[in-house]
Amino acid sequence: MSELLGIILAGVLTHNILLTGFLGMCSFIAISRDLRASLGLGLAVTFVATFTAGLNALIYNYFLAPGAMVWLLGDSARSIDLSFVSLIVFIAVIAGFVQVVEMVIQRWFPLLHGVLGIFLPLITVNCAILGVSLFMVIKGLTPFRATVYGFASGAGWALAIILMAAMRRRLDTSAMPRAFAGVPVTLLLTGLLAAAFSAFAGMEF
Amino acid sequence: MHLLVTILVPVLWILAVGAFVLLVRKLVLPSGPVRLEVNDRLMDATPGSSVLEALGTAGVLIPSGCGGKGTCGYCKVRFRSGDVPVLPTDSAWISGEELAQGYRLACQHRIFGDMAIEVPEKYLSIRRVQATLKAARMLTPDIRELVLHPDESLDFKAGQYVQVEIGDTEEQRAYSIACAEGSQDIILNVRLVPGGLGSTWLHSLPVGKSLFISGPYGDYELPGEHGTQLLLVAGGVGLAPISSLVRTVAATRNDMSVRVFLGFRTLEHAYYLDEFGSLSHPDLEMHVALDSEQREGFYHGFVHEMIKNVYEPPQKQPVSVFLCGPPPMIEAVMDVLSEMGISRSDMFYDKF
Ligand SMILES: Cc1cc2nc3c(=O)[nH]c(=O)nc-3n(C[C@H](O)[C@H](O)[C@H](O)COP(=O)(O)OP(=O)(O)OC[C@H]3O[C@@H](n4cnc5c(N)ncnc54)[C@H](O)[C@@H]3O)c2cc1C
Ligand code: FES
């Protein structure tokens, strides 16, 4: 239990994928202009990260990891190591998952589609999602833990973009040198936010 | 054996993902075309496309300012099938009463089965035509007049607008028609918006080139009642539809009295004044305000201040108001006019 809590705190705070890994920056910069859209995108990233991390962990642990296919092919598979293709397989799984989710919610949950719909295509190419799957391999997580880790990282990403959107709302009404307005000041703020979050790094879970 | 597994397993996984996506697609979308009933006409639609796209494919053009992003609210239609969910984008543009009657944004709802909708009858006459830029000139430092010659004439009413397709992009922009009803050519006044996609393109379009426009769009109709007073108010390039109305009324409606109030920044930014001055109409008055310059014969200040000082609403005549210009100007003028006792339901406006 405490270990799961550790994974969650690490994902949200100490190892926030956006503020310590700087992954998913392009949609972060583009969408944090608007608070409502940031909420929507944050939700969508959390949702997709949770499930794709779990799915990819299943595939990795039962097919791709060194010797993972022993359950399928017997002892002779002990020396098979497919981890070098995990990147490609993960990308395919993420793209496929996003497509399926988009079709399903478009058909049966139009209200949810109104909130998430326009963001889903953005997510296929959000590197934070792929990052979560790759990190979970490095960390050697089981499928269940990977799901928790995916959720935590997604929530951390959502937290970061919502914080930034709230700050940018204030920026909109403040006097700003022209050269700084828009993206430059957002990048500066992201740096400050990341520095602030690095204060959490002292906590090891 | 190892080599085979090494190749097969990843390939199979990727194929499996693809197959799964296809399978879900089959489950989600009906296979054949579905039936879309528009008013009394039946047309085929591709399942999964939005109602707006389906109408476009079937040749029924309805207004859409934002190209289907749900940010303009123009594509409102009534769904006859009852259970269409209300999306946040719907309620941003459509009143509770209309939502209850089944009005929704056509671009926000997709077709998965047979569906029946109603569009205003006049939308059925909207067409997409190719037009050639016949002539162009600068009216002011930032407004270009474009004379378009459409391959087939558009049967428009004064005060209506066309949608112009912007070059190779998917974008469209609305521009009011500035010439009198019955004209074969379509005249537009386009103000250059710095950094603006559509206005920049239209300002740099050379004479002789062709482009696609669709129309006519817009709900305003000149009041049929004899002796109505027409009150026209424009700020800046908002003059475009007002110009069409003034010219049309001058040519066809001697029974109306016409009061025109125009606002510009400086005299350099004003246009069409001489042409209006030479129109012959028994009861046409024109007042011009300049807010950043003092000039002999012009009111110095904003157009709503001028109206407050100069205009007297008629006692018995009915009044029909058409306002066009930037949103703050429209708000200010509507406030002044309602203080004078003119009902907001008699005021029609286009916010640029
Ligand atoms: C019914 C209707 C009739 C219209 N008739 C005319 C007309 O006769 N003549 C005319 O010049 N324009 C008219 N417009 C406005 C026109 O459709 C475009 O919005 C305008 O030309 C700007 O388009 P763009 O592609 O150049 O700018 P965009 O690329 O859309 O925008 C560039 C920048 O300008 C801002 N912007 C966009 N539109 C406006 C605006 N209207 N006012 C202030 N800032 C804006 C955007 O926020 C953006 O920052 C009409 C609009 C409507 C809805
Ligand atoms: S087309 Fe703009 S809201 Fe539908």
Coordinates of C-alpha atoms and ligand atoms in Angstrom, one line a residue:
Chain A
M1 CA 0.0 0.0 0.0
S2 CA 2.7 2.5 1.0
E3 CA 4.5 1.5 -2.1
L4 CA 1.5 2.5 -4.3
L5 CA 1.2 5.8 -2.4
G6 CA 4.9 6.3 -3.1
I7 CA 4.3 5.7 -6.9
I8 CA 1.5 8.2 -6.8
L9 CA 3.4 10.9 -5.0
A10 CA 6.4 10.4 -7.2
G11 CA 4.3 10.7 -10.3
V12 CA 2.4 13.8 -9.3
L13 CA 5.1 15.7 -7.4
T14 CA 8.7 14.5 -7.1
H15 CA 9.1 13.1 -10.6
N16 CA 6.4 15.1 -12.3
I17 CA 6.7 14.1 -16.0
L18 CA 6.3 17.6 -17.3
L19 CA 8.2 19.6 -14.7
T20 CA 11.2 17.2 -14.3
G21 CA 11.1 15.3 -17.6
F22 CA 9.8 18.2 -19.7
L23 CA 7.8 15.8 -21.7
G24 CA 4.6 16.8 -23.5
M25 CA 5.7 20.5 -23.8
C26 CA 4.1 21.3 -27.1
S27 CA 0.5 20.7 -26.1
F28 CA 1.3 22.2 -22.7
I29 CA 2.4 25.5 -24.2
A30 CA -0.3 25.6 -26.7
I31 CA -3.3 24.6 -24.6
S32 CA -2.4 26.3 -21.2
R33 CA -3.6 29.5 -22.8
D34 CA -7.1 28.4 -21.7
L35 CA -8.1 27.1 -18.3
R36 CA -11.1 25.1 -19.4
A37 CA -9.3 23.5 -22.3
S38 CA -6.4 22.7 -19.9
L39 CA -8.8 20.8 -17.6
G40 CA -10.1 18.8 -20.6
L41 CA -6.7 18.0 -21.9
G42 CA -5.4 17.1 -18.4
L43 CA -8.3 14.7 -18.0
A44 CA -7.7 13.1 -21.4
V45 CA -3.9 12.7 -20.8
T46 CA -4.6 11.1 -17.4
F47 CA -7.1 8.7 -18.9
V48 CA -5.0 7.7 -21.8
A49 CA -1.8 7.4 -19.7
T50 CA -3.4 5.2 -17.2
F51 CA -4.7 2.7 -19.7
T52 CA -1.8 2.7 -22.1
A53 CA 0.7 2.2 -19.3
G54 CA -1.2 -0.8 -18.1
L55 CA -1.7 -2.3 -21.6
N56 CA 1.9 -1.7 -22.6
A57 CA 3.1 -3.2 -19.3
L58 CA 1.0 -6.4 -20.0
I59 CA 2.5 -6.7 -23.5
Y60 CA 6.0 -5.9 -22.3
N61 CA 5.9 -8.3 -19.4
Y62 CA 4.3 -11.2 -21.3
F63 CA 5.9 -10.8 -24.7
L64 CA 8.7 -8.4 -25.1
A65 CA 10.9 -8.5 -22.0
P66 CA 13.9 -10.8 -22.1
G67 CA 12.6 -14.4 -21.6
A68 CA 9.0 -13.1 -21.2
M69 CA 7.5 -15.7 -23.5
V70 CA 8.5 -18.7 -21.5
W71 CA 4.8 -19.1 -20.6
L72 CA 4.0 -19.4 -24.3
L73 CA 6.9 -21.2 -25.9
G74 CA 8.4 -23.1 -23.0
D75 CA 12.0 -23.0 -21.9
S76 CA 13.5 -22.5 -25.3
A77 CA 12.1 -18.9 -25.2
R78 CA 14.3 -18.0 -22.3
S79 CA 16.9 -16.3 -24.5
I80 CA 14.4 -14.4 -26.7
D81 CA 14.6 -10.7 -26.0
L82 CA 12.2 -8.4 -27.9
S83 CA 12.7 -5.4 -25.7
F84 CA 14.3 -3.5 -28.7
V85 CA 10.9 -3.3 -30.5
S86 CA 9.0 -2.1 -27.4
L87 CA 9.2 1.5 -28.7
I88 CA 7.4 0.6 -31.9
V89 CA 4.8 -1.6 -30.3
F90 CA 4.1 1.0 -27.6
I91 CA 3.5 3.6 -30.2
A92 CA 1.1 1.3 -32.1
V93 CA -0.8 0.5 -28.9
I94 CA -1.1 4.1 -27.9
A95 CA -2.3 5.2 -31.4
G96 CA -4.8 2.3 -31.6
F97 CA -6.1 2.9 -28.1
V98 CA -6.7 6.6 -28.7
Q99 CA -8.5 5.8 -32.0
V100 CA -10.7 3.2 -30.3
V101 CA -11.5 5.5 -27.4
E102 CA -12.3 8.3 -29.7
M103 CA -14.7 6.2 -31.8
V104 CA -16.4 4.7 -28.8
I105 CA -17.0 8.0 -26.9
Q106 CA -18.1 9.7 -30.1
R107 CA -20.7 7.1 -30.6
W108 CA -22.0 6.5 -27.1
F109 CA -20.8 9.3 -24.9
P110 CA -21.3 12.5 -26.9
L111 CA -21.2 14.6 -23.8
L112 CA -17.8 13.2 -22.8
H113 CA -16.7 13.7 -26.4
G114 CA -17.6 17.3 -26.2
V115 CA -15.1 17.6 -23.3
L116 CA -12.3 15.3 -24.5
G117 CA -13.0 14.9 -28.2
I118 CA -10.8 17.6 -29.7
F119 CA -7.9 16.6 -27.4
L120 CA -7.7 13.0 -28.2
P121 CA -5.9 13.3 -31.5
L122 CA -3.4 15.7 -29.8
I123 CA -2.6 12.9 -27.3
T124 CA -1.4 10.3 -29.8
V125 CA 1.6 12.5 -30.4
N126 CA 2.0 13.7 -26.8
C127 CA 5.4 12.4 -25.8
A128 CA 4.4 12.3 -22.1
I129 CA 2.2 9.3 -22.8
L130 CA 5.0 7.4 -24.6
G131 CA 7.4 8.6 -21.9
V132 CA 5.2 7.0 -19.2
S133 CA 5.3 3.6 -21.0
L134 CA 9.1 3.8 -21.5
F135 CA 9.8 4.8 -17.9
M136 CA 7.6 2.0 -16.6
V137 CA 9.9 -0.4 -18.4
I138 CA 13.0 1.1 -16.9
K139 CA 11.4 1.0 -13.5
G140 CA 10.5 -2.7 -14.0
L141 CA 6.9 -2.2 -12.9
T142 CA 4.2 -5.0 -12.9
P143 CA 1.1 -4.3 -15.0
F144 CA -0.9 -3.2 -12.0
R145 CA 1.8 -0.9 -10.7
A146 CA 2.4 0.4 -14.2
T147 CA -1.3 1.4 -14.3
V148 CA -1.0 3.2 -11.1
Y149 CA 2.1 4.9 -12.3
G150 CA 0.4 5.9 -15.5
F151 CA -2.4 7.4 -13.6
A152 CA -0.1 9.3 -11.3
S153 CA 2.0 10.6 -14.2
G154 CA -1.0 11.7 -16.1
A155 CA -2.4 13.4 -13.0
G156 CA 0.9 15.1 -12.5
W157 CA 0.9 16.4 -16.1
A158 CA -2.7 17.6 -15.6
L159 CA -1.7 19.4 -12.4
A160 CA 1.1 21.1 -14.1
I161 CA -1.0 22.4 -17.1
I162 CA -3.8 23.5 -14.8
L163 CA -1.4 25.4 -12.6
M164 CA 0.1 27.0 -15.7
A165 CA -3.3 27.9 -17.2
A166 CA -4.2 29.6 -14.0
M167 CA -1.0 31.6 -14.0
R168 CA -1.4 32.6 -17.6
R169 CA -4.9 33.9 -16.9
R170 CA -3.2 36.4 -14.6
L171 CA -0.5 37.2 -17.2
D172 CA -3.2 38.1 -19.7
T173 CA -4.3 41.1 -17.6
S174 CA -0.8 42.2 -16.6
A175 CA 1.5 44.6 -18.4
M176 CA 4.0 42.6 -20.4
P177 CA 6.9 43.7 -22.5
R178 CA 6.0 42.7 -26.1
A179 CA 9.0 40.5 -26.5
F180 CA 8.0 38.3 -23.5
A181 CA 4.3 38.0 -24.2
G182 CA 2.9 34.5 -25.1
V183 CA 5.3 31.6 -25.4
P184 CA 8.5 33.2 -24.0
V185 CA 7.0 34.1 -20.7
T186 CA 5.3 30.7 -20.5
L187 CA 8.6 29.0 -20.9
L188 CA 10.2 31.2 -18.2
L189 CA 7.3 30.4 -15.9
T190 CA 7.6 26.7 -16.6
G191 CA 11.2 26.9 -15.6
L192 CA 10.3 28.6 -12.3
L193 CA 7.5 26.1 -11.7
A194 CA 10.0 23.3 -12.3
A195 CA 12.4 24.9 -9.9
A196 CA 9.7 25.1 -7.3
F197 CA 8.8 21.4 -7.8
S198 CA 12.4 20.4 -7.5
A199 CA 11.9 21.3 -3.8
F200 CA 9.9 18.1 -3.6
A201 CA 12.9 16.1 -4.8
G202 CA 14.3 15.8 -1.3
M203 CA 11.4 13.5 -0.4
E204 CA 12.2 10.0 -1.4
F205 CA 9.4 7.5 -1.5
Chain B
M1 CA 13.0 -20.4 -34.6
H2 CA 14.3 -17.4 -32.6
L3 CA 14.5 -15.3 -35.6
L4 CA 11.0 -16.2 -36.6
V5 CA 9.6 -15.4 -33.2
T6 CA 11.6 -12.1 -33.1
I7 CA 10.0 -11.0 -36.3
L8 CA 6.5 -12.5 -35.9
V9 CA 5.7 -11.3 -32.4
P10 CA 6.1 -7.6 -32.9
V11 CA 4.5 -7.7 -36.4
L12 CA 1.5 -9.7 -35.0
W13 CA 1.1 -7.2 -32.2
I14 CA 1.0 -4.3 -34.5
L15 CA -1.4 -6.1 -36.9
A16 CA -3.6 -7.0 -33.9
V17 CA -3.8 -3.4 -32.9
G18 CA -4.8 -2.4 -36.4
A19 CA -7.4 -5.2 -36.6
F20 CA -8.8 -4.2 -33.3
V21 CA -9.3 -0.6 -34.4
L22 CA -11.0 -1.8 -37.6
L23 CA -13.2 -4.1 -35.6
V24 CA -14.3 -1.4 -33.3
R25 CA -14.9 0.9 -36.3
K26 CA -17.2 -1.8 -37.8
L27 CA -19.1 -2.1 -34.5
V28 CA -19.4 1.7 -34.1
L29 CA -20.4 2.7 -37.6
P30 CA -23.2 1.3 -39.6
S31 CA -21.9 -0.2 -42.9
G32 CA -24.0 1.4 -45.6
P33 CA -24.9 5.0 -46.1
V34 CA -27.6 6.3 -43.8
R35 CA -30.6 8.4 -44.6
L36 CA -30.7 12.1 -43.8
E37 CA -34.0 13.8 -44.1
V38 CA -33.7 17.6 -44.7
N39 CA -37.1 19.3 -44.6
D40 CA -38.8 17.0 -47.1
R41 CA -35.8 15.9 -49.1
L42 CA -34.1 12.7 -48.5
M43 CA -30.3 12.4 -48.9
D44 CA -27.6 9.9 -48.3
A45 CA -25.0 10.6 -45.6
T46 CA -21.7 8.9 -44.6
P47 CA -22.1 7.5 -41.1
G48 CA -19.8 9.2 -38.7
S49 CA -19.7 12.5 -40.5
S50 CA -21.1 15.6 -38.8
V51 CA -24.5 16.9 -39.9
L52 CA -22.8 20.0 -41.2
E53 CA -20.4 17.9 -43.4
A54 CA -23.2 15.7 -44.6
L55 CA -25.3 18.7 -45.6
G56 CA -22.3 20.1 -47.4
T57 CA -21.7 16.9 -49.3
A58 CA -25.3 16.7 -50.3
G59 CA -25.1 20.3 -51.6
V60 CA -27.1 22.0 -48.9
L61 CA -25.0 24.8 -47.7
I62 CA -25.9 26.3 -44.3
P63 CA -24.0 29.1 -42.6
S64 CA -20.9 28.1 -40.8
G65 CA -18.4 30.8 -39.8
C66 CA -15.9 28.8 -37.9
G67 CA -15.7 25.7 -40.2
G68 CA -17.3 23.4 -37.7
K69 CA -15.3 24.1 -34.6
G70 CA -18.4 25.1 -32.6
T71 CA -17.2 28.6 -32.0
C72 CA -19.5 30.7 -34.2
G73 CA -23.0 29.4 -33.6
Y74 CA -24.1 30.0 -37.2
C75 CA -24.9 26.4 -38.1
K76 CA -28.0 26.1 -35.9
V77 CA -30.6 23.6 -37.2
R78 CA -33.6 21.8 -35.7
F79 CA -33.3 18.1 -35.1
R80 CA -36.6 16.3 -35.5
S81 CA -35.5 13.2 -33.7
G82 CA -36.0 14.0 -30.1
D83 CA -33.1 12.5 -28.2
V84 CA -30.1 14.5 -29.4
P85 CA -27.9 15.4 -26.4
V86 CA -27.2 19.0 -25.5
L87 CA -23.5 19.6 -25.7
P88 CA -21.7 22.5 -24.0
T89 CA -21.0 24.0 -27.4
D90 CA -24.8 23.9 -28.1
S91 CA -25.8 25.7 -24.9
A92 CA -23.2 28.4 -25.5
W93 CA -25.1 29.5 -28.6
I94 CA -28.7 28.3 -28.3
S95 CA -31.3 29.5 -25.8
G96 CA -33.0 27.0 -23.4
E97 CA -36.3 27.4 -25.2
E98 CA -34.8 26.6 -28.6
L99 CA -32.8 23.7 -27.1
A100 CA -36.1 22.3 -25.9
Q101 CA -37.5 22.6 -29.5
G102 CA -34.6 20.5 -30.8
Y103 CA -32.2 23.2 -32.1
R104 CA -28.6 22.2 -32.0
L105 CA -25.3 23.1 -33.8
A106 CA -25.1 21.0 -37.0
C107 CA -21.3 20.8 -36.8
Q108 CA -21.3 19.3 -33.3
H109 CA -23.5 16.3 -33.9
R110 CA -22.6 13.2 -35.9
I111 CA -24.8 10.9 -37.9
F112 CA -24.8 7.3 -36.9
G113 CA -28.3 6.3 -38.0
D114 CA -31.2 7.7 -40.0
M115 CA -31.9 11.2 -39.0
A116 CA -34.3 14.0 -39.7
I117 CA -33.6 17.7 -39.5
E118 CA -35.1 21.0 -40.5
V119 CA -33.3 24.0 -41.9
P120 CA -34.8 27.3 -42.8
E121 CA -36.2 27.0 -46.3
K122 CA -34.1 29.8 -47.7
Y123 CA -30.9 27.9 -46.9
L124 CA -31.9 25.6 -49.7
S125 CA -31.2 28.4 -52.2
I126 CA -27.6 28.9 -50.9
R127 CA -25.0 28.0 -53.5
R128 CA -21.3 27.7 -53.9
V129 CA -20.0 29.4 -57.0
Q130 CA -16.8 30.3 -58.6
A131 CA -16.1 34.0 -59.0
T132 CA -13.5 36.1 -60.7
L133 CA -12.0 39.2 -59.2
K134 CA -13.0 41.7 -61.9
A135 CA -11.7 44.9 -60.3
A136 CA -10.3 46.1 -57.0
R137 CA -9.3 49.4 -55.4
M138 CA -8.3 50.8 -52.1
L139 CA -11.2 52.7 -50.5
T140 CA -9.2 53.8 -47.4
P141 CA -5.7 53.0 -46.2
D142 CA -6.9 49.6 -44.9
I143 CA -10.1 48.8 -46.8
R144 CA -10.1 47.2 -50.2
E145 CA -13.1 47.1 -52.5
L146 CA -13.3 43.8 -54.4
V147 CA -15.7 43.4 -57.4
L148 CA -16.3 39.7 -57.9
H149 CA -18.0 38.4 -61.0
P150 CA -19.7 35.0 -60.1
D151 CA -20.1 32.4 -62.8
E152 CA -23.8 32.1 -61.8
S153 CA -25.5 35.0 -60.2
L154 CA -26.4 34.8 -56.5
D155 CA -29.9 36.0 -55.7
F156 CA -29.1 38.0 -52.6
K157 CA -31.1 40.5 -50.5
A158 CA -29.6 43.7 -49.2
G159 CA -27.8 43.2 -45.9
Q160 CA -26.8 39.6 -46.6
Y161 CA -23.3 38.2 -46.7
V162 CA -21.2 35.6 -48.5
Q163 CA -18.6 33.2 -47.2
V164 CA -15.3 33.4 -49.1
E165 CA -13.1 30.3 -49.2
I166 CA -9.6 31.4 -48.4
G167 CA -7.1 30.1 -51.0
D168 CA -5.8 26.6 -50.4
T169 CA -6.8 26.6 -46.7
E170 CA -9.9 25.0 -45.3
E171 CA -10.9 28.3 -43.9
Q172 CA -13.8 30.5 -44.8
R173 CA -14.6 34.1 -43.8
A174 CA -17.8 36.0 -43.9
Y175 CA -18.0 39.3 -45.9
S176 CA -21.1 41.4 -46.4
I177 CA -22.3 42.3 -49.8
A178 CA -21.9 46.0 -50.4
C179 CA -23.8 46.5 -53.7
A180 CA -27.5 46.9 -54.4
E181 CA -29.9 44.1 -54.7
G182 CA -30.1 42.7 -58.2
S183 CA -26.5 43.3 -59.0
Q184 CA -24.8 40.6 -61.1
D185 CA -21.4 41.4 -59.6
I186 CA -20.8 41.0 -55.9
I187 CA -18.9 43.9 -54.3
L188 CA -17.1 43.4 -50.9
N189 CA -15.3 45.8 -48.6
V190 CA -12.5 44.0 -46.8
R191 CA -10.6 45.6 -44.0
L192 CA -7.0 44.4 -43.5
V193 CA -6.8 42.8 -40.1
P194 CA -3.0 42.8 -39.2
G195 CA -1.9 39.2 -39.3
G196 CA -5.4 38.1 -40.3
L197 CA -5.5 35.0 -42.6
G198 CA -8.5 35.9 -44.7
S199 CA -8.2 39.6 -45.0
T200 CA -4.5 39.4 -45.9
W201 CA -5.2 36.9 -48.6
L202 CA -8.0 39.0 -50.1
H203 CA -5.9 42.1 -50.0
S204 CA -3.1 40.5 -52.0
L205 CA -5.4 38.7 -54.5
P206 CA -4.5 40.0 -58.0
V207 CA -7.3 41.1 -60.4
G208 CA -8.2 38.3 -62.8
K209 CA -7.8 35.5 -60.3
S210 CA -10.8 33.4 -59.3
L211 CA -12.0 32.1 -55.9
F212 CA -15.0 30.3 -54.5
I213 CA -17.8 31.9 -52.6
S214 CA -21.0 30.6 -51.1
G215 CA -24.1 32.4 -50.2
P216 CA -26.2 34.4 -49.7
Y217 CA -26.4 34.1 -46.0
G218 CA -28.1 36.4 -43.4
D219 CA -31.5 36.8 -41.9
Y220 CA -32.2 40.5 -42.3
E221 CA -35.1 41.5 -44.6
L222 CA -36.2 45.0 -45.4
P223 CA -39.5 45.6 -43.7
G224 CA -42.4 45.2 -46.2
E225 CA -44.6 47.7 -44.5
H226 CA -45.1 51.0 -46.3
G227 CA -43.7 54.1 -44.7
T228 CA -41.3 52.4 -42.3
Q229 CA -38.4 54.4 -41.1
L230 CA -35.1 52.6 -41.8
L231 CA -32.3 53.5 -39.3
L232 CA -28.9 52.4 -40.5
V233 CA -25.8 52.7 -38.3
A234 CA -22.3 51.6 -39.3
G235 CA -18.8 51.9 -37.8
G236 CA -15.8 51.5 -40.1
V237 CA -16.0 48.6 -42.5
G238 CA -19.5 47.9 -41.0
L239 CA -20.5 50.2 -43.8
A240 CA -20.5 47.3 -46.3
P241 CA -24.0 45.9 -45.7
I242 CA -25.4 49.4 -44.9
S243 CA -24.1 50.4 -48.3
S244 CA -26.1 47.6 -49.9
L245 CA -29.2 48.7 -48.0
V246 CA -28.9 52.4 -48.8
R247 CA -28.4 51.8 -52.5
T248 CA -31.2 49.3 -52.6
V249 CA -33.7 51.5 -50.8
A250 CA -32.7 54.5 -52.9
A251 CA -33.5 52.5 -56.1
T252 CA -36.6 50.7 -55.0
R253 CA -38.3 52.1 -51.9
N254 CA -39.3 55.7 -52.1
D255 CA -42.0 55.1 -49.5
M256 CA -39.4 54.6 -46.7
S257 CA -37.6 57.3 -44.8
V258 CA -33.9 56.6 -44.3
R259 CA -31.6 57.8 -41.6
V260 CA -28.0 56.9 -41.9
F261 CA -25.4 57.3 -39.1
L262 CA -21.8 56.5 -39.9
G263 CA -18.8 56.5 -37.6
F264 CA -15.1 56.5 -38.8
R265 CA -11.8 57.3 -37.1
T266 CA -10.8 60.1 -39.5
L267 CA -12.0 61.4 -42.8
E268 CA -9.3 59.4 -44.5
H269 CA -11.0 56.2 -43.1
A270 CA -14.4 57.2 -44.5
Y271 CA -15.6 56.0 -47.8
Y272 CA -18.6 55.9 -50.2
L273 CA -19.7 59.3 -48.8
D274 CA -19.8 61.0 -52.2
E275 CA -21.6 58.1 -53.8
F276 CA -24.3 58.2 -51.1
G277 CA -24.5 61.9 -51.6
S278 CA -25.4 61.5 -55.2
L279 CA -28.2 59.0 -54.6
S280 CA -31.7 60.4 -55.3
H281 CA -34.2 59.5 -52.6
P282 CA -37.0 61.8 -51.3
D283 CA -36.2 61.3 -47.6
L284 CA -32.7 60.2 -47.0
E285 CA -30.5 61.9 -44.3
M286 CA -26.9 61.0 -43.6
H287 CA -24.8 62.0 -40.6
V288 CA -21.1 61.2 -40.3
A289 CA -19.1 61.2 -37.0
L290 CA -15.3 61.2 -36.9
D291 CA -13.9 60.3 -33.5
S292 CA -10.2 61.1 -33.9
E293 CA -10.4 64.2 -36.0
Q294 CA -12.2 67.5 -36.1
R295 CA -13.6 68.5 -39.5
E296 CA -16.0 71.1 -40.8
G297 CA -19.4 69.4 -41.5
F298 CA -18.7 66.3 -39.4
Y299 CA -19.7 65.4 -35.9
H300 CA -16.7 65.1 -33.6
G301 CA -17.1 62.0 -31.4
F302 CA -18.5 58.5 -31.4
V303 CA -21.4 57.5 -33.5
H304 CA -23.6 56.6 -30.5
E305 CA -23.0 60.1 -29.1
M306 CA -24.0 61.6 -32.4
I307 CA -27.2 59.6 -32.5
K308 CA -28.0 60.7 -29.0
N309 CA -27.6 64.4 -30.0
V310 CA -29.0 64.4 -33.5
Y311 CA -31.6 61.7 -33.9
E312 CA -35.2 62.0 -33.0
P313 CA -37.2 58.8 -33.3
P314 CA -40.5 59.2 -35.3
Q315 CA -43.7 59.3 -33.2
K316 CA -46.0 57.1 -35.3
Q317 CA -43.9 55.5 -38.0
P318 CA -42.6 52.0 -37.3
V319 CA -38.7 51.8 -37.2
S320 CA -36.4 49.1 -38.4
V321 CA -32.8 49.3 -37.3
F322 CA -29.7 47.7 -38.9
L323 CA -26.4 48.1 -37.0
C324 CA -23.1 46.9 -38.2
G325 CA -19.6 47.4 -36.8
P326 CA -17.4 46.4 -34.0
P327 CA -19.2 44.9 -31.0
P328 CA -18.6 47.8 -28.5
M329 CA -20.1 50.2 -31.0
I330 CA -23.1 48.0 -31.4
E331 CA -23.6 47.7 -27.7
A332 CA -23.4 51.5 -27.2
V333 CA -25.8 52.3 -30.0
M334 CA -28.3 49.7 -28.9
D335 CA -28.2 51.2 -25.4
V336 CA -28.8 54.7 -26.7
L337 CA -31.7 53.6 -29.0
S338 CA -33.5 51.6 -26.3
E339 CA -33.3 54.6 -24.0
M340 CA -35.1 56.5 -26.8
G341 CA -37.9 53.9 -26.7
I342 CA -37.0 51.7 -29.7
S343 CA -37.5 48.0 -28.9
R344 CA -34.5 45.7 -29.2
S345 CA -36.6 43.3 -31.2
D346 CA -36.6 45.9 -34.0
M347 CA -32.8 46.1 -34.0
F348 CA -30.9 43.8 -36.2
Y349 CA -27.1 43.7 -36.1
D350 CA -24.0 42.1 -37.6
K351 CA -21.0 42.2 -35.3
F352 CA -17.7 42.1 -37.2
Ligands
LIG1 C1 -21.7 38.3 -40.8 C2 -20.3 38.9 -40.9 C3 -20.0 39.8 -41.9 C4 -18.7 40.3 -42.1 N1 -18.5 41.2 -43.0 C5 -17.3 41.8 -43.2 C6 -17.0 42.8 -44.2 O1 -17.9 43.2 -44.9 N2 -15.8 43.3 -44.3 C7 -14.7 42.9 -43.4 O2 -13.6 43.4 -43.5 N3 -15.0 42.0 -42.5 C8 -16.2 41.4 -42.3 N4 -16.4 40.4 -41.4 C9 -15.2 40.0 -40.6 C10 -14.5 38.9 -41.4 O3 -15.3 37.7 -41.5 C11 -13.2 38.4 -40.7 O4 -13.5 38.0 -39.4 C12 -12.1 39.4 -40.7 O5 -11.8 39.8 -42.1 C13 -10.8 38.8 -40.1 O6 -10.5 37.6 -40.7 P1 -9.0 37.2 -41.0 O7 -9.0 35.9 -41.5 O8 -8.2 38.3 -41.7 O9 -8.4 37.2 -39.5 P2 -8.1 35.9 -38.6 O10 -6.9 35.2 -39.2 O11 -9.4 35.2 -38.4 O12 -7.7 36.6 -37.3 C14 -6.4 37.3 -37.1 C15 -6.5 38.1 -35.8 O13 -7.5 39.0 -35.8 C16 -8.4 38.8 -34.8 N5 -9.7 39.0 -35.4 C17 -10.4 38.1 -36.2 N6 -11.5 38.7 -36.7 C18 -11.6 39.9 -36.1 C19 -12.5 40.9 -36.1 N7 -13.6 40.8 -36.9 N8 -12.3 42.1 -35.4 C20 -11.1 42.2 -34.7 N9 -10.2 41.2 -34.6 C21 -10.4 40.1 -35.3 C22 -8.3 37.4 -34.4 O14 -8.6 37.1 -33.0 C23 -6.8 37.1 -34.6 O15 -6.1 37.5 -33.5 C24 -17.7 39.9 -41.2 C25 -18.0 39.0 -40.2 C26 -19.2 38.5 -40.0 C27 -19.5 37.5 -39.0
FES2 S1 -19.9 26.0 -37.9 FE1 -19.4 27.4 -36.3 S2 -20.5 26.6 -34.7 FE2 -21.0 25.2 -36.2

